[in-house]
Each structure stands twice: as structure tokens, then as C-alpha cells.
């Protein structure tokens, strides 16, 4: 068997992919620690962010969008409603439907959580990286953007 030049490059890419995946996971956990989502499940956070992004929605449309069973989504919405994060109002186009939307308190919680995560990351970059390293990080961010751009 001969080893082609592509083999080492493939192994390097695979090792980089593993390192990046692990690093991004750790970064996500650290950022999560800075926010205020400790009492919410990941699926509840996903629902809140979906409503924030797409606007008011029915439970069934949220279930489809999140790939969940309607019964599971109903449970998630009930918990979010009980916690004061979402509220339901009649759909003006179809009174039989209820549109779920974020409460003002929830919007503020999301905003404050993002601000806390942004502040932590900004302070950490400033404290731990030299200006040259910050330039290198900026270049790496550009490369990461290229990986995910369609």
C-alpha cells in the first residue's frame, strides 16, 4: 500500500475537526454559565429563541419547526408559560388557534443573558490575549465563518 499525500492532510483535517468540535462545545458551556438559563432545558431555550427569531407561533408550528412531537411541545410551552416566559393570545386570523409569544420579562432575560455572555467573552479576550493574539483570533474567526457560510 502506498501512502498518498492526501492521507496526511485528511488526518490533519480530521484532528482539527475533532479539536474544533471539542473546543466549541467547551466554549458553549462556558458561555452558558454566564447566562441565566440554568432553570431551562435546552429544548425550552430553543423554543424561546425560535419565538424570538420568528415571532408568535402556535404550539403545532413550533413543534414542526423544532422537530418535536406536539405533545412534547405542549409540555414545554406549559412549563414556559407557568414560569412567565411566554403567553398565549388568540390568533387574529383563526380564533381557534393560540399564538404563543414572549413576555416582556423573557425578552429582557434574553437580552441580559446575551449581554452577560458578550461581556464575559470580551473581558476574557482582553485579559488573556495580547493584541497580536487578538489579531490571530480575528483571522481564525474569519476562517470559521468560511466553514459555515453556504
mmCIF file of C-alpha atoms in Angstrom:
data_model
loop_
_atom_site.group_PDB
_atom_site.id
_atom_site.type_symbol
_atom_site.label_atom_id
_atom_site.label_comp_id
_atom_site.label_asym_id
_atom_site.label_seq_id
_atom_site.Cartn_x
_atom_site.Cartn_y
_atom_site.Cartn_z
ATOM 1 C CA UNK A 1 0.000 0.000 0.000
ATOM 2 C CA UNK A 2 1.244 3.428 -0.815
ATOM 3 C CA UNK A 3 0.529 6.474 1.269
ATOM 4 C CA UNK A 4 -0.704 9.336 -0.800
ATOM 5 C CA UNK A 5 -0.055 12.973 0.088
ATOM 6 C CA UNK A 6 -3.798 13.361 0.661
ATOM 7 C CA UNK A 7 -3.735 10.936 3.590
ATOM 8 C CA UNK A 8 -1.735 13.174 5.967
ATOM 9 C CA UNK A 9 -3.872 16.173 5.006
ATOM 10 C CA UNK A 10 -7.008 14.159 5.681
ATOM 11 C CA UNK A 11 -5.678 13.038 9.070
ATOM 12 C CA UNK A 12 -4.761 16.630 9.909
ATOM 13 C CA UNK A 13 -8.208 17.870 8.900
ATOM 14 C CA UNK A 14 -9.803 15.137 10.980
ATOM 15 C CA UNK A 15 -7.709 16.055 14.023
ATOM 16 C CA UNK A 16 -8.525 19.745 13.532
ATOM 17 C CA UNK A 17 -12.207 18.915 13.231
ATOM 18 C CA UNK A 18 -12.121 16.959 16.483
ATOM 19 C CA UNK A 19 -10.223 19.697 18.318
ATOM 20 C CA UNK A 20 -12.590 22.354 16.988
ATOM 21 C CA UNK A 21 -15.697 20.366 17.895
ATOM 22 C CA UNK A 22 -14.458 19.814 21.446
ATOM 23 C CA UNK A 23 -13.367 23.432 21.808
ATOM 24 C CA UNK A 24 -16.667 24.822 20.547
ATOM 25 C CA UNK A 25 -18.510 22.559 22.993
ATOM 26 C CA UNK A 26 -16.412 23.844 25.889
ATOM 27 C CA UNK A 27 -16.906 27.447 24.751
ATOM 28 C CA UNK A 28 -20.675 26.919 24.558
ATOM 29 C CA UNK A 29 -20.689 25.527 28.106
ATOM 30 C CA UNK A 30 -18.647 28.460 29.407
ATOM 31 C CA UNK A 31 -20.951 30.938 27.679
ATOM 32 C CA UNK A 32 -23.994 29.109 29.032
ATOM 33 C CA UNK A 33 -22.572 29.527 32.537
ATOM 34 C CA UNK A 34 -22.565 33.298 32.022
ATOM 35 C CA UNK A 35 -26.227 33.457 31.054
ATOM 36 C CA UNK A 36 -29.339 32.912 33.095
ATOM 37 C CA UNK A 37 -30.751 29.712 31.596
ATOM 38 C CA UNK A 38 -29.929 27.400 34.485
ATOM 39 C CA UNK A 39 -33.541 26.511 35.150
ATOM 40 C CA UNK A 40 -34.464 25.958 31.492
ATOM 41 C CA UNK A 41 -33.948 22.799 29.493
ATOM 42 C CA UNK A 42 -32.132 23.036 26.147
ATOM 43 C CA UNK A 43 -35.427 22.415 24.323
ATOM 44 C CA UNK A 44 -37.121 25.220 26.266
ATOM 45 C CA UNK A 45 -34.284 27.593 25.382
ATOM 46 C CA UNK A 46 -34.598 26.529 21.730
ATOM 47 C CA UNK A 47 -38.347 27.283 21.795
ATOM 48 C CA UNK A 48 -37.790 30.725 23.310
ATOM 49 C CA UNK A 49 -35.143 31.554 20.736
ATOM 50 C CA UNK A 50 -37.397 30.278 17.927
ATOM 51 C CA UNK A 51 -40.239 32.550 19.076
ATOM 52 C CA UNK A 52 -37.819 35.452 19.440
ATOM 53 C CA UNK A 53 -36.487 34.910 15.916
ATOM 54 C CA UNK A 54 -39.689 34.010 14.065
ATOM 55 C CA UNK A 55 -42.328 35.795 16.166
ATOM 56 C CA UNK A 56 -45.530 34.464 17.721
ATOM 57 C CA UNK A 57 -46.425 30.912 16.721
ATOM 58 C CA UNK A 58 -48.831 28.117 17.503
ATOM 59 C CA UNK A 59 -47.725 25.114 19.525
ATOM 60 C CA UNK A 60 -48.082 22.873 16.479
ATOM 61 C CA UNK A 61 -45.966 25.138 14.256
ATOM 62 C CA UNK A 62 -43.319 25.333 16.990
ATOM 63 C CA UNK A 63 -43.320 21.542 17.260
ATOM 64 C CA UNK A 64 -42.778 21.214 13.490
ATOM 65 C CA UNK A 65 -40.035 23.834 13.472
ATOM 66 C CA UNK A 66 -38.185 22.179 16.359
ATOM 67 C CA UNK A 67 -38.768 18.600 15.190
ATOM 68 C CA UNK A 68 -40.712 17.701 18.316
ATOM 69 C CA UNK A 69 -43.944 15.851 18.890
ATOM 70 C CA UNK A 70 -46.856 18.242 19.544
ATOM 71 C CA UNK A 71 -47.399 16.666 22.980
ATOM 72 C CA UNK A 72 -43.766 17.324 23.943
ATOM 73 C CA UNK A 73 -44.024 20.892 22.699
ATOM 74 C CA UNK A 74 -47.234 21.375 24.675
ATOM 75 C CA UNK A 75 -45.400 20.299 27.829
ATOM 76 C CA UNK A 76 -42.506 22.638 27.106
ATOM 77 C CA UNK A 77 -44.862 25.546 26.422
ATOM 78 C CA UNK A 78 -46.867 24.838 29.581
ATOM 79 C CA UNK A 79 -43.681 24.996 31.665
ATOM 80 C CA UNK A 80 -42.572 28.198 29.939
ATOM 81 C CA UNK A 81 -45.995 29.741 30.426
ATOM 82 C CA UNK A 82 -46.056 28.771 34.120
ATOM 83 C CA UNK A 83 -42.625 30.393 34.538
ATOM 84 C CA UNK A 84 -43.868 33.605 32.911
ATOM 85 C CA UNK A 85 -41.701 33.358 29.799
ATOM 86 C CA UNK A 86 -44.466 33.026 27.202
ATOM 87 C CA UNK A 87 -48.116 33.917 26.956
ATOM 88 C CA UNK A 88 -50.855 32.843 24.615
ATOM 89 C CA UNK A 89 -53.237 35.100 22.741
ATOM 90 C CA UNK A 90 -55.955 34.212 20.245
ATOM 91 C CA UNK A 91 -54.794 34.116 16.637
ATOM 92 C CA UNK A 92 -56.487 37.099 14.937
ATOM 93 C CA UNK A 93 -56.828 35.048 11.722
ATOM 94 C CA UNK A 94 -58.178 31.902 13.397
ATOM 95 C CA UNK A 95 -59.696 32.290 16.854
ATOM 96 C CA UNK A 96 -59.448 28.534 17.405
ATOM 97 C CA UNK A 97 -55.654 28.823 17.467
ATOM 98 C CA UNK A 98 -53.472 30.325 20.174
ATOM 99 C CA UNK A 99 -50.315 32.221 19.319
ATOM 100 C CA UNK A 100 -47.514 31.931 21.817
ATOM 101 C CA UNK A 101 -45.256 34.955 22.251
ATOM 102 C CA UNK A 102 -42.504 36.031 24.605
ATOM 103 C CA UNK A 103 -43.329 38.125 27.637
ATOM 104 C CA UNK A 104 -41.511 41.392 28.215
ATOM 105 C CA UNK A 105 -39.714 39.832 31.172
ATOM 106 C CA UNK A 106 -38.479 36.992 28.979
ATOM 107 C CA UNK A 107 -37.244 39.390 26.309
ATOM 108 C CA UNK A 108 -35.324 41.259 28.991
ATOM 109 C CA UNK A 109 -33.905 37.993 30.352
ATOM 110 C CA UNK A 110 -32.678 37.032 26.866
ATOM 111 C CA UNK A 111 -31.161 40.494 26.351
ATOM 112 C CA UNK A 112 -29.438 40.455 29.755
ATOM 113 C CA UNK A 113 -28.121 36.926 29.196
ATOM 114 C CA UNK A 114 -26.634 37.884 25.855
ATOM 115 C CA UNK A 115 -25.073 40.994 27.367
ATOM 116 C CA UNK A 116 -23.543 38.937 30.190
ATOM 117 C CA UNK A 117 -22.085 36.400 27.746
ATOM 118 C CA UNK A 118 -20.754 39.152 25.474
ATOM 119 C CA UNK A 119 -19.215 40.964 28.436
ATOM 120 C CA UNK A 120 -17.557 37.805 29.780
ATOM 121 C CA UNK A 121 -16.111 36.883 26.390
ATOM 122 C CA UNK A 122 -14.903 40.421 25.697
ATOM 123 C CA UNK A 123 -13.241 40.699 29.127
ATOM 124 C CA UNK A 124 -11.671 37.259 28.750
ATOM 125 C CA UNK A 125 -10.258 38.055 25.315
ATOM 126 C CA UNK A 126 -8.815 41.326 26.612
ATOM 127 C CA UNK A 127 -7.357 39.745 29.756
ATOM 128 C CA UNK A 128 -5.886 36.592 28.243
ATOM 129 C CA UNK A 129 -4.819 37.528 24.729
ATOM 130 C CA UNK A 130 -2.215 40.004 23.570
ATOM 131 C CA UNK A 131 -3.163 42.437 20.797
ATOM 132 C CA UNK A 132 -1.276 40.199 18.337
ATOM 133 C CA UNK A 133 -3.166 37.125 19.564
ATOM 134 C CA UNK A 134 -6.418 39.067 19.238
ATOM 135 C CA UNK A 135 -5.493 39.716 15.584
ATOM 136 C CA UNK A 136 -4.864 35.981 15.153
ATOM 137 C CA UNK A 137 -8.227 35.232 16.764
ATOM 138 C CA UNK A 138 -9.918 37.670 14.378
ATOM 139 C CA UNK A 139 -8.322 35.843 11.440
ATOM 140 C CA UNK A 140 -9.438 32.482 12.864
ATOM 141 C CA UNK A 141 -12.990 33.799 13.243
ATOM 142 C CA UNK A 142 -12.891 34.740 9.569
ATOM 143 C CA UNK A 143 -11.850 31.193 8.682
ATOM 144 C CA UNK A 144 -14.605 29.726 10.881
ATOM 145 C CA UNK A 145 -17.154 31.897 9.110
ATOM 146 C CA UNK A 146 -15.960 30.454 5.804
ATOM 147 C CA UNK A 147 -16.557 26.936 7.151
ATOM 148 C CA UNK A 148 -20.214 27.605 7.875
ATOM 149 C CA UNK A 149 -21.162 30.010 5.082
ATOM 150 C CA UNK A 150 -23.312 28.411 2.435
#
